[in-house]
Coordinates of N, CA and C in Angstrom, one line a residue:
E121 N 224.8 -18.8 232.5 CA 225.5 -18.7 233.8 C 226.9 -18.1 233.5
P122 N 227.6 -17.6 234.5 CA 228.9 -17.0 234.2 C 229.8 -18.0 233.6
N123 N 230.6 -17.5 232.6 CA 231.6 -18.3 231.9 C 231.0 -19.4 231.0
H124 N 229.7 -19.3 230.7 CA 229.1 -20.3 229.8 C 228.3 -19.5 228.8
A125 N 228.7 -19.5 227.6 CA 228.0 -18.8 226.5 C 226.7 -19.6 226.1
V126 N 225.6 -18.9 226.0 CA 224.4 -19.5 225.7 C 223.8 -18.7 224.5
R127 N 223.5 -19.4 223.4 CA 222.9 -18.8 222.2 C 221.4 -18.8 222.4
V128 N 220.8 -17.6 222.3 CA 219.4 -17.4 222.5 C 218.7 -17.2 221.1
A129 N 217.8 -18.0 220.8 CA 217.0 -17.8 219.6 C 215.6 -17.3 220.0
V130 N 215.2 -16.1 219.4 CA 214.0 -15.5 219.8 C 212.9 -15.7 218.8
H131 N 211.8 -16.1 219.2 CA 210.6 -16.3 218.3 C 209.6 -15.3 218.7
S132 N 209.2 -14.4 217.9 CA 208.2 -13.4 218.3 C 206.8 -13.6 217.6
A133 N 205.8 -13.4 218.4 CA 204.4 -13.5 217.8 C 203.5 -12.9 218.9
G134 N 202.2 -12.7 218.5 CA 201.2 -12.3 219.5 C 201.1 -13.4 220.6
T135 N 200.8 -13.1 221.8 CA 200.7 -14.0 222.9 C 199.8 -15.2 222.6
P136 N 198.6 -15.0 222.1 CA 197.7 -16.2 221.8 C 198.4 -17.1 220.8
R137 N 199.1 -16.6 219.8 CA 199.7 -17.5 218.8 C 200.8 -18.3 219.5
L138 N 201.6 -17.6 220.3 CA 202.7 -18.4 221.0 C 202.1 -19.5 221.9
L139 N 201.0 -19.2 222.6 CA 200.4 -20.2 223.5 C 199.9 -21.4 222.7
L140 N 199.3 -21.1 221.5 CA 198.8 -22.1 220.7 C 199.9 -23.0 220.2
Q141 N 201.0 -22.4 219.8 CA 202.2 -23.2 219.3 C 202.7 -24.1 220.4
L142 N 202.8 -23.5 221.6 CA 203.3 -24.4 222.7 C 202.4 -25.5 223.0
R143 N 201.1 -25.3 223.0 CA 200.1 -26.3 223.3 C 200.2 -27.4 222.2
E144 N 200.5 -27.0 221.0 CA 200.6 -28.0 219.9 C 201.9 -28.7 219.8
G145 N 202.8 -28.4 220.8 CA 204.1 -29.1 220.8 C 205.3 -28.4 220.4
A146 N 205.2 -27.1 220.1 CA 206.4 -26.3 219.8 C 207.4 -26.4 221.0
S147 N 208.7 -26.4 220.6 CA 209.7 -26.5 221.7 C 210.2 -25.1 222.0
A148 N 210.2 -24.8 223.3 CA 210.7 -23.5 223.8 C 211.1 -23.7 225.3
D149 N 212.0 -22.9 225.7 CA 212.5 -23.0 227.1 C 212.0 -21.9 227.9
V150 N 211.7 -20.7 227.3 CA 211.2 -19.5 228.1 C 210.1 -18.9 227.3
L151 N 209.1 -18.5 228.1 CA 208.0 -17.7 227.5 C 207.9 -16.3 228.1
A152 N 207.9 -15.3 227.3 CA 207.6 -14.0 227.8 C 206.2 -13.6 227.2
A153 N 205.3 -13.4 228.1 CA 203.9 -13.1 227.7 C 203.5 -11.7 228.0
A154 N 202.5 -11.2 227.3 CA 202.1 -9.8 227.4 C 201.1 -9.6 228.6
D155 N 200.7 -10.7 229.3 CA 199.9 -10.5 230.5 C 200.0 -11.8 231.3
R156 N 199.7 -11.6 232.6 CA 199.7 -12.7 233.5 C 198.6 -13.7 233.2
E157 N 197.4 -13.2 232.9 CA 196.3 -14.1 232.6 C 196.6 -15.2 231.6
S158 N 197.3 -14.7 230.5 CA 197.6 -15.7 229.5 C 198.7 -16.7 229.9
A159 N 199.7 -16.2 230.6 CA 200.8 -17.1 231.0 C 200.3 -18.1 232.0
E160 N 199.4 -17.7 232.9 CA 198.9 -18.7 233.9 C 197.9 -19.7 233.3
A161 N 197.4 -19.4 232.2 CA 196.4 -20.3 231.5 C 197.2 -21.4 230.7
L162 N 198.5 -21.2 230.6 CA 199.2 -22.2 229.8 C 199.4 -23.5 230.5
H163 N 198.9 -24.6 229.9 CA 199.0 -25.9 230.5 C 199.7 -26.8 229.4
L164 N 200.9 -27.1 229.5 CA 201.6 -27.9 228.5 C 201.2 -29.3 228.6
P165 N 200.9 -30.0 227.5 CA 200.4 -31.4 227.6 C 201.5 -32.3 228.2
H166 N 202.7 -32.0 228.1 CA 203.8 -32.9 228.5 C 204.3 -32.6 230.0
A167 N 203.8 -31.5 230.5 CA 204.4 -31.1 231.8 C 203.5 -31.6 233.0
A168 N 204.2 -31.9 234.1 CA 203.5 -32.4 235.2 C 202.9 -31.3 236.0
S169 N 203.4 -30.0 235.9 CA 202.9 -28.9 236.6 C 203.0 -27.7 235.7
P170 N 202.2 -26.6 235.9 CA 202.3 -25.4 235.1 C 203.6 -24.7 235.4
P171 N 204.1 -23.9 234.5 CA 205.3 -23.1 234.8 C 205.0 -22.0 235.8
V172 N 206.1 -21.6 236.5 CA 206.0 -20.5 237.5 C 206.1 -19.2 236.7
V173 N 205.2 -18.3 237.0 CA 205.1 -17.0 236.2 C 205.6 -15.9 237.1
H174 N 206.6 -15.2 236.5 CA 207.2 -14.1 237.2 C 206.9 -12.7 236.5
P175 N 206.6 -11.7 237.3 CA 206.4 -10.4 236.7 C 207.7 -9.9 236.1
L176 N 207.7 -9.4 234.8 CA 208.9 -9.0 234.1 C 209.0 -7.5 233.9
A177 N 207.9 -6.9 233.5 CA 208.0 -5.5 233.1 C 206.6 -4.9 233.0
G178 N 206.6 -3.6 233.0 CA 205.3 -2.9 232.7 C 205.4 -2.2 231.4
N179 N 204.2 -1.8 230.9 CA 204.2 -1.1 229.6 C 203.0 -0.1 229.7
R180 N 202.8 0.7 228.6 CA 201.8 1.7 228.6 C 201.1 1.6 227.2
L181 N 199.9 2.2 227.1 CA 199.2 2.2 225.9 C 199.3 3.6 225.2
A182 N 199.2 3.6 223.9 CA 199.2 4.8 223.2 C 198.3 4.7 222.0
I183 N 197.8 5.8 221.5 CA 197.1 5.9 220.3 C 198.1 6.1 219.1
A184 N 198.1 5.2 218.2 CA 199.0 5.2 217.1 C 198.3 5.8 215.8
F185 N 199.0 6.6 215.1 CA 198.4 7.2 213.9 C 199.5 7.4 212.8
A186 N 199.0 7.8 211.6 CA 200.0 8.1 210.6 C 200.9 9.2 210.9
A187 N 202.1 9.2 210.4 CA 203.0 10.3 210.7 C 202.4 11.7 210.3
G188 N 202.6 12.6 211.2 CA 202.0 14.0 211.1 C 200.6 14.1 211.6
N189 N 200.1 13.0 212.1 CA 198.7 13.0 212.7 C 197.7 13.8 211.9
P190 N 197.5 13.3 210.6 CA 196.6 14.1 209.7 C 195.2 14.3 210.2
H191 N 194.7 13.5 211.1 CA 193.3 13.6 211.6 C 193.3 14.4 212.9
G192 N 194.4 14.9 213.4 CA 194.4 15.7 214.6 C 193.9 14.9 215.8
I193 N 194.3 13.7 216.0 CA 193.8 12.8 217.1 C 194.6 13.2 218.3
E194 N 193.9 13.6 219.4 CA 194.5 14.0 220.6 C 194.1 13.1 221.8
S195 N 193.0 12.4 221.7 CA 192.5 11.7 222.9 C 191.7 10.5 222.4
L196 N 191.4 9.6 223.4 CA 190.5 8.5 223.1 C 189.2 8.9 222.6
A197 N 188.7 10.0 223.1 CA 187.3 10.5 222.7 C 187.3 10.9 221.2
D198 N 188.5 11.3 220.7 CA 188.5 11.6 219.2 C 188.3 10.4 218.4
L199 N 188.6 9.2 218.9 CA 188.4 8.0 218.1 C 187.0 7.6 217.9
D200 N 186.1 8.1 218.7 CA 184.6 7.8 218.6 C 184.1 8.7 217.4
N201 N 184.5 8.4 216.2 CA 184.2 9.1 215.1 C 184.0 8.2 213.9
P202 N 182.8 8.0 213.4 CA 182.5 7.0 212.3 C 183.4 7.2 211.1
S203 N 183.9 8.4 210.9 CA 184.7 8.7 209.7 C 186.1 8.2 209.8
L204 N 186.5 7.8 211.0 CA 187.9 7.3 211.2 C 187.9 5.8 211.2
R205 N 188.9 5.2 210.6 CA 189.1 3.8 210.5 C 190.0 3.4 211.7
V206 N 189.4 2.9 212.7 CA 190.1 2.6 214.0 C 190.0 1.1 214.2
A207 N 191.1 0.4 214.7 CA 191.0 -1.0 215.0 C 191.8 -1.2 216.3
L208 N 191.5 -2.4 216.9 CA 192.1 -2.8 218.1 C 192.6 -4.3 217.9
A209 N 193.5 -4.7 218.8 CA 193.8 -6.1 218.8 C 192.6 -6.8 219.3
G210 N 192.4 -8.1 218.9 CA 191.2 -8.8 219.3 C 191.1 -9.0 220.8
P211 N 189.9 -9.2 221.3 CA 189.6 -9.4 222.8 C 190.4 -10.5 223.4
E212 N 190.8 -11.5 222.6 CA 191.6 -12.6 223.1 C 193.1 -12.3 223.2
V213 N 193.5 -11.2 222.7 CA 194.9 -10.7 222.7 C 195.1 -9.8 223.8
P214 N 196.2 -9.9 224.6 CA 196.4 -9.1 225.8 C 196.2 -7.6 225.4
A215 N 196.8 -7.2 224.3 CA 196.8 -5.7 223.9 C 195.3 -5.3 223.7
G216 N 194.5 -6.2 223.2 CA 193.1 -5.9 222.9 C 192.3 -5.8 224.2
R217 N 192.6 -6.6 225.2 CA 192.0 -6.5 226.5 C 192.4 -5.2 227.2
Y218 N 193.7 -4.9 227.1 CA 194.2 -3.7 227.8 C 193.5 -2.5 227.1
A219 N 193.4 -2.5 225.8 CA 192.8 -1.4 225.1 C 191.3 -1.2 225.5
R220 N 190.6 -2.3 225.6 CA 189.2 -2.2 226.0 C 189.0 -1.7 227.4
R221 N 189.9 -2.0 228.3 CA 189.9 -1.5 229.6 C 190.1 0.0 229.6
A222 N 191.1 0.5 228.8 CA 191.3 1.9 228.8 C 190.1 2.7 228.2
L223 N 189.5 2.1 227.2 CA 188.3 2.8 226.6 C 187.2 2.8 227.6
A224 N 187.0 1.7 228.4 CA 186.0 1.7 229.4 C 186.2 2.8 230.4
K225 N 187.5 2.9 230.9 CA 187.9 4.0 231.8 C 187.5 5.4 231.3
A226 N 187.7 5.5 230.0 CA 187.5 6.9 229.4 C 186.0 7.1 229.0
G227 N 185.2 6.0 229.2 CA 183.8 6.1 228.8 C 183.6 6.3 227.3
V228 N 184.5 5.7 226.5 CA 184.4 5.8 225.1 C 184.0 4.5 224.5
E229 N 182.9 4.5 223.7 CA 182.4 3.3 223.0 C 183.0 3.3 221.6
L230 N 183.7 2.3 221.3 CA 184.4 2.3 220.0 C 184.2 0.9 219.3
R231 N 183.8 1.0 218.1 CA 183.6 -0.3 217.3 C 184.9 -0.5 216.5
S232 N 185.6 -1.5 216.7 CA 186.8 -1.8 216.0 C 186.5 -2.2 214.6
R233 N 187.2 -1.6 213.6 CA 187.0 -2.0 212.2 C 187.4 -3.4 212.0
S234 N 188.4 -3.9 212.7 CA 188.8 -5.3 212.6 C 189.6 -5.6 213.8
D235 N 189.3 -6.8 214.4 CA 190.0 -7.2 215.6 C 191.3 -8.0 215.1
E236 N 192.4 -7.4 215.3 CA 193.7 -8.0 214.8 C 194.3 -9.0 215.8
A237 N 195.1 -9.9 215.2 CA 195.7 -11.0 216.0 C 196.9 -10.5 216.8
S238 N 197.4 -9.3 216.5 CA 198.6 -8.8 217.2 C 198.7 -7.3 217.0
V239 N 199.6 -6.7 217.9 CA 199.9 -5.3 217.7 C 200.6 -5.1 216.4
Q240 N 201.5 -6.0 216.0 CA 202.2 -5.9 214.8 C 201.3 -5.8 213.6
A241 N 200.2 -6.5 213.6 CA 199.2 -6.5 212.5 C 198.6 -5.1 212.5
L242 N 198.3 -4.5 213.6 CA 197.8 -3.1 213.6 C 198.8 -2.1 213.0
L243 N 200.0 -2.2 213.5 CA 201.1 -1.3 213.0 C 201.3 -1.5 211.5
T244 N 201.2 -2.7 211.0 CA 201.3 -2.9 209.5 C 200.2 -2.2 208.7
K245 N 199.0 -2.4 209.2 CA 197.8 -1.7 208.5 C 197.9 -0.2 208.6
L246 N 198.4 0.3 209.8 CA 198.6 1.8 209.9 C 199.7 2.2 208.9
A247 N 200.8 1.5 208.8 CA 201.8 1.9 207.9 C 201.4 1.9 206.4
F248 N 200.5 1.0 206.1 CA 200.0 0.9 204.7 C 198.8 1.7 204.4
G249 N 198.4 2.5 205.4 CA 197.3 3.4 205.2 C 195.9 2.8 205.2
E250 N 195.8 1.5 205.8 CA 194.6 0.8 205.8 C 193.8 1.2 207.1
L251 N 194.4 1.8 208.0 CA 193.8 2.3 209.3 C 194.2 3.8 209.5
D252 N 193.3 4.5 210.2 CA 193.7 5.9 210.6 C 194.3 5.9 212.0
A253 N 193.9 4.9 212.9 CA 194.4 4.9 214.3 C 194.2 3.5 214.8
A254 N 195.0 3.3 215.9 CA 194.9 2.0 216.6 C 195.5 2.2 218.0
L255 N 195.1 1.3 218.9 CA 195.7 1.4 220.2 C 196.8 0.3 220.3
V256 N 198.0 0.8 220.7 CA 199.2 -0.1 220.7 C 199.9 0.1 222.0
Y257 N 201.0 -0.6 222.2 CA 201.9 -0.3 223.3 C 202.8 0.8 223.0
T258 N 203.1 1.6 224.0 CA 204.1 2.7 223.8 C 205.4 2.3 223.2
T259 N 205.9 1.1 223.7 CA 207.1 0.6 223.2 C 207.1 0.3 221.8
D260 N 206.0 0.0 221.2 CA 205.9 -0.3 219.8 C 206.2 0.9 218.9
L261 N 205.9 2.1 219.5 CA 206.1 3.3 218.7 C 207.6 3.7 218.7
Q262 N 208.4 3.0 219.5 CA 209.9 3.4 219.6 C 210.7 2.5 218.5
R263 N 210.0 1.6 217.9 CA 210.7 0.8 216.8 C 210.7 1.6 215.5
P264 N 211.8 1.8 214.9 CA 211.9 2.6 213.7 C 211.1 2.0 212.6
Q265 N 210.9 0.7 212.5 CA 210.2 0.1 211.4 C 208.7 0.3 211.6
A266 N 208.2 0.8 212.7 CA 206.8 1.0 212.9 C 206.2 2.0 211.9
Q267 N 207.0 3.0 211.5 CA 206.6 4.0 210.5 C 205.3 4.8 210.9
V268 N 205.0 4.8 212.2 CA 203.8 5.6 212.6 C 204.3 6.4 213.9
E269 N 203.4 7.3 214.2 CA 203.6 8.1 215.4 C 202.5 7.8 216.4
G270 N 202.5 8.4 217.6 CA 201.5 8.2 218.5 C 201.5 9.1 219.7
R271 N 200.4 9.0 220.5 CA 200.2 9.8 221.7 C 199.9 8.9 222.8
E272 N 200.8 8.9 223.9 CA 200.5 8.0 225.0 C 199.3 8.5 225.8
L273 N 198.5 7.5 226.3 CA 197.3 7.8 227.0 C 197.7 8.4 228.4
P274 N 196.9 9.3 228.9 CA 197.2 9.9 230.2 C 197.2 8.8 231.3
A275 N 197.9 9.1 232.4 CA 198.1 8.1 233.4 C 196.8 7.6 234.0
G276 N 195.8 8.4 234.1 CA 194.5 8.0 234.7 C 193.8 7.0 233.8
L277 N 194.1 6.9 232.6 CA 193.4 6.0 231.7 C 194.2 4.7 231.4
Q278 N 195.4 4.7 231.9 CA 196.3 3.5 231.6 C 195.8 2.3 232.4
P279 N 195.6 1.2 231.7 CA 195.3 -0.1 232.4 C 196.6 -0.6 233.1
E280 N 196.5 -1.5 234.0 CA 197.7 -2.1 234.6 C 198.2 -3.2 233.7
I281 N 199.3 -2.9 233.1 CA 199.9 -3.8 232.1 C 201.1 -4.5 232.7
E282 N 201.1 -5.9 232.8 CA 202.1 -6.6 233.4 C 202.6 -7.7 232.4
L283 N 203.8 -7.5 231.9 CA 204.5 -8.6 231.1 C 205.1 -9.6 232.1
T284 N 205.1 -10.8 231.7 CA 205.6 -11.9 232.5 C 206.6 -12.7 231.8
I285 N 207.3 -13.5 232.6 CA 208.3 -14.4 232.0 C 208.3 -15.7 232.8
S286 N 208.4 -16.9 232.1 CA 208.4 -18.2 232.7 C 209.4 -19.1 232.1
A287 N 210.1 -19.9 232.9 CA 210.9 -21.0 232.4 C 210.0 -22.2 232.2
L288 N 210.0 -22.7 231.0 CA 209.1 -23.8 230.7 C 209.7 -25.2 230.9
P289 N 208.9 -26.0 231.6 CA 209.4 -27.4 231.8 C 209.5 -28.2 230.6
R290 N 210.4 -29.1 230.5 CA 210.5 -30.1 229.5 C 209.6 -31.3 229.8
A291 N 209.6 -32.3 229.0 CA 208.7 -33.4 229.2 C 209.0 -34.1 230.5
Q292 N 208.0 -33.9 231.4 CA 208.0 -34.6 232.8 C 209.3 -34.1 233.6
T293 N 209.9 -33.1 233.2 CA 211.1 -32.6 234.0 C 211.0 -31.1 234.3
A294 N 211.8 -30.7 235.1 CA 211.9 -29.2 235.4 C 212.5 -28.5 234.2
P295 N 212.4 -27.2 234.2 CA 213.0 -26.4 233.1 C 214.5 -26.7 233.0
R296 N 215.1 -26.5 231.8 CA 216.5 -26.7 231.7 C 217.3 -25.6 232.5
P297 N 218.4 -25.9 233.0 CA 219.2 -24.9 233.8 C 219.4 -23.6 233.0
Q298 N 219.6 -23.7 231.7 CA 219.9 -22.5 231.0 C 218.6 -21.6 230.9
A299 N 217.4 -22.2 230.9 CA 216.2 -21.5 230.9 C 216.0 -20.7 232.2
A300 N 216.3 -21.4 233.3 CA 216.2 -20.8 234.6 C 217.2 -19.6 234.7
A301 N 218.4 -19.8 234.2 CA 219.4 -18.8 234.2 C 219.0 -17.6 233.4
F302 N 218.3 -17.8 232.3 CA 217.9 -16.7 231.4 C 216.8 -15.9 232.2
V303 N 215.9 -16.6 232.8 CA 214.9 -15.9 233.6 C 215.5 -15.1 234.7
R304 N 216.4 -15.6 235.4 CA 217.1 -14.9 236.5 C 217.8 -13.6 235.9
F305 N 218.4 -13.8 234.8 CA 219.1 -12.6 234.1 C 218.1 -11.5 233.8
A306 N 216.9 -11.9 233.2 CA 215.9 -11.0 232.8 C 215.4 -10.2 234.0
L307 N 215.3 -10.9 235.2 CA 214.7 -10.3 236.4 C 215.7 -9.5 237.2
A308 N 217.0 -9.7 236.9 CA 218.1 -9.1 237.7 C 218.3 -7.6 237.1
A309 N 219.2 -6.9 237.8 CA 219.4 -5.5 237.5 C 219.8 -5.3 236.0
E310 N 220.7 -6.1 235.5 CA 221.1 -5.9 234.1 C 220.0 -6.1 233.1
G311 N 219.3 -7.2 233.3 CA 218.1 -7.4 232.4 C 217.1 -6.4 232.5
Q312 N 216.8 -5.9 233.7 CA 215.8 -4.9 233.9 C 216.2 -3.6 233.2
Q313 N 217.5 -3.3 233.3 CA 218.0 -2.0 232.6 C 217.9 -2.1 231.1
I314 N 218.1 -3.3 230.6 CA 217.9 -3.4 229.1 C 216.5 -3.2 228.7
L315 N 215.5 -3.7 229.5 CA 214.1 -3.4 229.3 C 213.8 -1.9 229.4
R316 N 214.3 -1.3 230.4 CA 214.1 0.2 230.6 C 214.6 0.9 229.4
D317 N 215.8 0.5 228.9 CA 216.4 1.2 227.8 C 215.5 1.1 226.5
H318 N 214.7 0.1 226.5 CA 213.8 -0.1 225.4 C 212.3 0.4 225.7
G319 N 212.2 1.2 226.7 CA 211.0 1.9 227.0 C 210.0 1.2 227.9
F320 N 210.4 0.0 228.5 CA 209.5 -0.7 229.4 C 209.6 -0.2 230.8
G321 N 208.6 -0.3 231.5 CA 208.6 0.2 232.9 C 208.8 -1.0 233.9
A322 N 208.8 -0.7 235.1 CA 209.0 -1.8 236.1 C 207.7 -2.5 236.2
A323 N 207.8 -3.8 236.6 CA 206.6 -4.6 236.8 C 205.9 -4.1 238.0
R324 N 204.6 -4.1 238.1 CA 203.8 -3.5 239.2 C 203.7 -4.6 240.3

């Protein structure tokens, strides 16, 4: 809130891992999830009611590959090639669900070499040369540490990606005032501009 400094500690992980940690008792005030389905499925054992889920931002999918695109990958159809090592996030991971929806739209049948627990795991394997391609979020390609390049999917193949944010209730109580204030900040003009500056789109 105005005139009150709040220190924010950020813990990042794939959405399924974050949800598991919360269900097992991890302490957190705010959850930013990669999809509404996951956020709405969260039932905290100590809470009298589920958290309120707000649309936070949009994102897009891209094909990620090694720098220089050595295999000349231009489209999803190019991934249907048994000589390429291609992987997706697992079907229980929002990025994996989004990727499979895009492939279905494109009519491409793809067997994932390994179903990874997060987009970060895909990027790590790409960076170490263990994969030739993967489907990731466009925003992940803007991180310098990713060490990979990519090609955004055309608009007609993009799934509807909705990131969400929720203030989490404490034991038998409403969320802390600071948590509600953080969510308001993220949804207000300044917070939304920060997200746009990092490549995210508006929530649909």
